[in-house]
PDB file of C-alpha atoms in Angstrom:
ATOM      1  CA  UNK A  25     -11.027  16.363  12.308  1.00  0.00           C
ATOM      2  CA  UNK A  26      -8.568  19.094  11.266  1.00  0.00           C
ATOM      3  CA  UNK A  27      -5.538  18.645   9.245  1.00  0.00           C
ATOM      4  CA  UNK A  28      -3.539  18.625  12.584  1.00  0.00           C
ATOM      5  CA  UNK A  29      -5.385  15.868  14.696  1.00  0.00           C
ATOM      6  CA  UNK A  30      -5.425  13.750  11.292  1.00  0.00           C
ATOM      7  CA  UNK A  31      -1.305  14.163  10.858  1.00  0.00           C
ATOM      8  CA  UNK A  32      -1.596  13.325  14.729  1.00  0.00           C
ATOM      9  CA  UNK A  33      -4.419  10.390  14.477  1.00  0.00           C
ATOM     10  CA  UNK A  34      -2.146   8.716  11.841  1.00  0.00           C
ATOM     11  CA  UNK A  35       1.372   8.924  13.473  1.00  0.00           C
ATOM     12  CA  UNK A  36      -0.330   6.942  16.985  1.00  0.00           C
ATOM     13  CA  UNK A  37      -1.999   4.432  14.377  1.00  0.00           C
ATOM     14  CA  UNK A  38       1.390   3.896  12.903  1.00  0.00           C
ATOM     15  CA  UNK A  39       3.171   3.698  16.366  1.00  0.00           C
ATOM     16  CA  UNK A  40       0.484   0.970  16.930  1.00  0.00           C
ATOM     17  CA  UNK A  41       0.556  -0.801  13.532  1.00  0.00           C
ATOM     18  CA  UNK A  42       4.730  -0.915  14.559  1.00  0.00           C
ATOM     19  CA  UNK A  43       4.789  -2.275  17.749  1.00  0.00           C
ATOM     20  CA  UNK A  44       1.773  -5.097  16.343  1.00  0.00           C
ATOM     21  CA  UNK A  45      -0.888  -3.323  18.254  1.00  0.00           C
ATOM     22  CA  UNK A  46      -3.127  -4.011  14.772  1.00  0.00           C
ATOM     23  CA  UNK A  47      -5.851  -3.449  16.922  1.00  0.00           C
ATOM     24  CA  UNK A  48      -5.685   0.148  17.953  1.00  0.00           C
ATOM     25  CA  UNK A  49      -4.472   1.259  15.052  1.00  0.00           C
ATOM     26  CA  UNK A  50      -7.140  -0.525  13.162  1.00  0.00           C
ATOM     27  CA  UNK A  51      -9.848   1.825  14.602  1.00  0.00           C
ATOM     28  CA  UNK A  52      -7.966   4.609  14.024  1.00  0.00           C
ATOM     29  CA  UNK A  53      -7.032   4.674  10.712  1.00  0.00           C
ATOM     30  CA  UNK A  54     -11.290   3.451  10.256  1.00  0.00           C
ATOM     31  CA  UNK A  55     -12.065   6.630  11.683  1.00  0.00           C
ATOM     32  CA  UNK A  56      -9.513   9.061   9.827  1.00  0.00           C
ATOM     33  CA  UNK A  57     -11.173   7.088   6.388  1.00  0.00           C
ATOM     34  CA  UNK A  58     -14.309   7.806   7.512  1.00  0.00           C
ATOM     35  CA  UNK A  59     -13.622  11.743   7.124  1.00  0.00           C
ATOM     36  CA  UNK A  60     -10.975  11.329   4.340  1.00  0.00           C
ATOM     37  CA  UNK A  61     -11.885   8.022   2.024  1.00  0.00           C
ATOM     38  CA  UNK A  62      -9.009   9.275   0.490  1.00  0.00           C
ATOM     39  CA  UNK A  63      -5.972   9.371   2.694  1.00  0.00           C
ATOM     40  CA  UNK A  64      -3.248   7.873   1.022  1.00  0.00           C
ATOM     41  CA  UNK A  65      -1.414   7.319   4.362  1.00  0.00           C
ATOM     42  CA  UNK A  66      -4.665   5.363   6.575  1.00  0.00           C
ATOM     43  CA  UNK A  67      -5.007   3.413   3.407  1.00  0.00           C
ATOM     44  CA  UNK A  68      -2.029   2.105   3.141  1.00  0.00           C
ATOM     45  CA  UNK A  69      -1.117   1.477   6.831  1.00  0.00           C
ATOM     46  CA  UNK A  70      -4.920  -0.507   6.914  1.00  0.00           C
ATOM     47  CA  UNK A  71      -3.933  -2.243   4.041  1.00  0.00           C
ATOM     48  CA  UNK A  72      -0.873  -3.742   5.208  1.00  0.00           C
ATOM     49  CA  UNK A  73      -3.006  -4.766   8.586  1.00  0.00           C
ATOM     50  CA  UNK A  74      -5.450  -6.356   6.467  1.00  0.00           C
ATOM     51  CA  UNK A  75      -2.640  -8.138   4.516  1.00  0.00           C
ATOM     52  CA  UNK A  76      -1.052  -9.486   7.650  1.00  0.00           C
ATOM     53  CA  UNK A  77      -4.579 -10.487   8.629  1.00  0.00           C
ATOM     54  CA  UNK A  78      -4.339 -12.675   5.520  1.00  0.00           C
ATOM     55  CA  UNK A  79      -7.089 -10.342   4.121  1.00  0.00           C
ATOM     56  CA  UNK A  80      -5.398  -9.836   0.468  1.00  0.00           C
ATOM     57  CA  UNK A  81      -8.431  -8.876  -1.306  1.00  0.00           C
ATOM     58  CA  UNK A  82      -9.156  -5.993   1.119  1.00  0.00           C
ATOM     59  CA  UNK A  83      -5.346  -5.004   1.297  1.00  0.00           C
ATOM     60  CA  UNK A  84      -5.369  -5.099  -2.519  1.00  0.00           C
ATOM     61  CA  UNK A  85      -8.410  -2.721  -2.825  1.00  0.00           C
ATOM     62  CA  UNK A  86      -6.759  -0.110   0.223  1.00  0.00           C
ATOM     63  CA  UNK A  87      -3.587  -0.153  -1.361  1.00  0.00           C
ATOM     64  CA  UNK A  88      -5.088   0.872  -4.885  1.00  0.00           C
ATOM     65  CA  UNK A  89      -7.111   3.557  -2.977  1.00  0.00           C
ATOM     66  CA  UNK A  90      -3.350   4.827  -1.642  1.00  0.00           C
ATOM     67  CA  UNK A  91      -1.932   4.610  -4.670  1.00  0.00           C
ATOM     68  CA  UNK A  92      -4.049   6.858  -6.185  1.00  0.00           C
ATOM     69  CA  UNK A  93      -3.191  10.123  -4.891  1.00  0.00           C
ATOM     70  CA  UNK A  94       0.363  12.121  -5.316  1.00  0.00           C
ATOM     71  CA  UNK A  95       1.411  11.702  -1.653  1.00  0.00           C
ATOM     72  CA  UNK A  96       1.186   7.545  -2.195  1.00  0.00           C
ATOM     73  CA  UNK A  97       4.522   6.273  -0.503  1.00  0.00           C
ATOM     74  CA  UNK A  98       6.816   4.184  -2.464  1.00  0.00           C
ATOM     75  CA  UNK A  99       6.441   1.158  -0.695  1.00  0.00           C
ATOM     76  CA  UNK A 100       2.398   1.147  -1.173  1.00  0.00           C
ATOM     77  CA  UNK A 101       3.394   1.350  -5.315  1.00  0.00           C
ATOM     78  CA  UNK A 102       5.903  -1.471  -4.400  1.00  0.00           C
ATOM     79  CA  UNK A 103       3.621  -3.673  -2.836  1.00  0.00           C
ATOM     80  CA  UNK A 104       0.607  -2.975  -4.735  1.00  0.00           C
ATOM     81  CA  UNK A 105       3.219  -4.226  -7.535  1.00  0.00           C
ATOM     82  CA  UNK A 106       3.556  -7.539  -5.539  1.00  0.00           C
ATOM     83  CA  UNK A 107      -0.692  -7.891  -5.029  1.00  0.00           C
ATOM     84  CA  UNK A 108      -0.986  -7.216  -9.114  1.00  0.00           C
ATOM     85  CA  UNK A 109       2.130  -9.991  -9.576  1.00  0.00           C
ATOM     86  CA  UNK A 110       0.533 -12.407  -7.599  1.00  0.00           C
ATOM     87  CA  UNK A 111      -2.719 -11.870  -9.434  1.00  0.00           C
ATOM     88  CA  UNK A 112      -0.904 -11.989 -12.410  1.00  0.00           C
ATOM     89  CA  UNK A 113      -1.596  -8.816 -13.755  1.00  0.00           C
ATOM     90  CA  UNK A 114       1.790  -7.976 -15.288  1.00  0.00           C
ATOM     91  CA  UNK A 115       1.325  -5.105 -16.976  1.00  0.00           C
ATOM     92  CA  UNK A 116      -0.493  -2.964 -14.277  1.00  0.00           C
ATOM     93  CA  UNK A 117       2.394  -5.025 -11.662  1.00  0.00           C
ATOM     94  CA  UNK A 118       5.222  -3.554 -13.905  1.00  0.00           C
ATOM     95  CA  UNK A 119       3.842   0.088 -13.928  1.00  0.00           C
ATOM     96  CA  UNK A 120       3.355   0.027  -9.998  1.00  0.00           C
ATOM     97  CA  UNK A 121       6.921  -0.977  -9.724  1.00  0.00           C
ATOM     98  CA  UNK A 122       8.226   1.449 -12.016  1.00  0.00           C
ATOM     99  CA  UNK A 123       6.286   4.291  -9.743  1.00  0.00           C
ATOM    100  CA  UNK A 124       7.639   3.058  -6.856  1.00  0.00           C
ATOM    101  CA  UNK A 125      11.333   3.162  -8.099  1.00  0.00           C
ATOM    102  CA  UNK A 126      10.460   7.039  -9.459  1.00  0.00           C
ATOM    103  CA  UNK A 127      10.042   8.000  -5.670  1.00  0.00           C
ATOM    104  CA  UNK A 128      12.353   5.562  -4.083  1.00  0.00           C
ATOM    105  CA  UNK A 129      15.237   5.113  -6.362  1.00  0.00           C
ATOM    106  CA  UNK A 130      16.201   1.592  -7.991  1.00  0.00           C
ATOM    107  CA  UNK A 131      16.308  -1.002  -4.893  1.00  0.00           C
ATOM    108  CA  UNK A 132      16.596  -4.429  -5.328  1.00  0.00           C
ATOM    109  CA  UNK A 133      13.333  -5.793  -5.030  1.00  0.00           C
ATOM    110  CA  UNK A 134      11.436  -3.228  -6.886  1.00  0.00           C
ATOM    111  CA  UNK A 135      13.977  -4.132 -10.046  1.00  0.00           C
ATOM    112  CA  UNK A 136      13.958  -8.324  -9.333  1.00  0.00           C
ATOM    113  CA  UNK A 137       9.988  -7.852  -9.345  1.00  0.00           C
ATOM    114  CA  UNK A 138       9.838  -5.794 -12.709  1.00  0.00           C
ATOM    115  CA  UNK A 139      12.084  -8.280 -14.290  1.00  0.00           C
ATOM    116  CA  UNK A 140       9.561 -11.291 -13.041  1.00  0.00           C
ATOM    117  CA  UNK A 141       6.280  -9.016 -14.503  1.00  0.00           C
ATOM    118  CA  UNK A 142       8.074  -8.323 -17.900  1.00  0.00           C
ATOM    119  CA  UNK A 143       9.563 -12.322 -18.196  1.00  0.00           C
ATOM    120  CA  UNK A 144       5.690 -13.236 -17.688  1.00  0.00           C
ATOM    121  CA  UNK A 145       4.577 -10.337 -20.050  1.00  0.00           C
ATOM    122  CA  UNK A 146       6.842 -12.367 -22.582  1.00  0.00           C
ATOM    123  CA  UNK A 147       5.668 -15.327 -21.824  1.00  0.00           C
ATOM    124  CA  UNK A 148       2.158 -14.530 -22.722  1.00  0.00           C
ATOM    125  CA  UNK A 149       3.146 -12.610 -25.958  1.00  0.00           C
TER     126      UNK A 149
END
């Protein structure tokens, strides 16, 4: 799969993911991580299907996948912040946070999250 059917491939899978057609969009994504394990973009759309799924621990593990590469979206940072917050791993919650604001700007739920990681970090210091 070329560059071009992949940018293709991934906007129908997030058409589908949008209109809560988890199903097609499911397979697609599957088969654009088959070529590219590392596609920041079919990570993180599978990862919030697995999420709504109530699949957390497989979300979790696509959305650190997506988060790894330069072209991560600021939302995946923001709610790979939120996975690492509810598994109370404040430090690594805090950072993820903190990326997503560098992309995104300050927004209100990026900065009420960071200031529930750090009262926690002082909490356990």
């Amino acid at each position: 799969m070329n560059k071009s059917k992949v940018k293709q491939s991934l906007y129908l899978a997030e058409n589908y993911f949008r209109s809560g057609t988890y199903q097609f969009s499911e397979k697609i994504l599957k088969s654009i991580i088959r070529i590219d394990p590392t596609n920041s973009k079919a990570n993180e759309l599978l990862a919030y299907i697995y999420g709504n799924q109530g699949n957390s621990d497989k979300s979790y593990q696509l959305l650190k996948q997506a988060c790894e590469k330069n072209d991560c979206s600021p939302d995946a940072f923001y709610y790979l912040g939120s996975a690492q917050l509810k598994r109370k791993l404040y430090e690594e919650a805090s950072l993820s946070f903190k990326k997503s604001m560098q992309k995104a700007g300050p927004f209100f739920e990026a900065l009420h999250d960071l200031g529930s990681a750090y009262g926690h970090m002082e909490k356990i210091q």
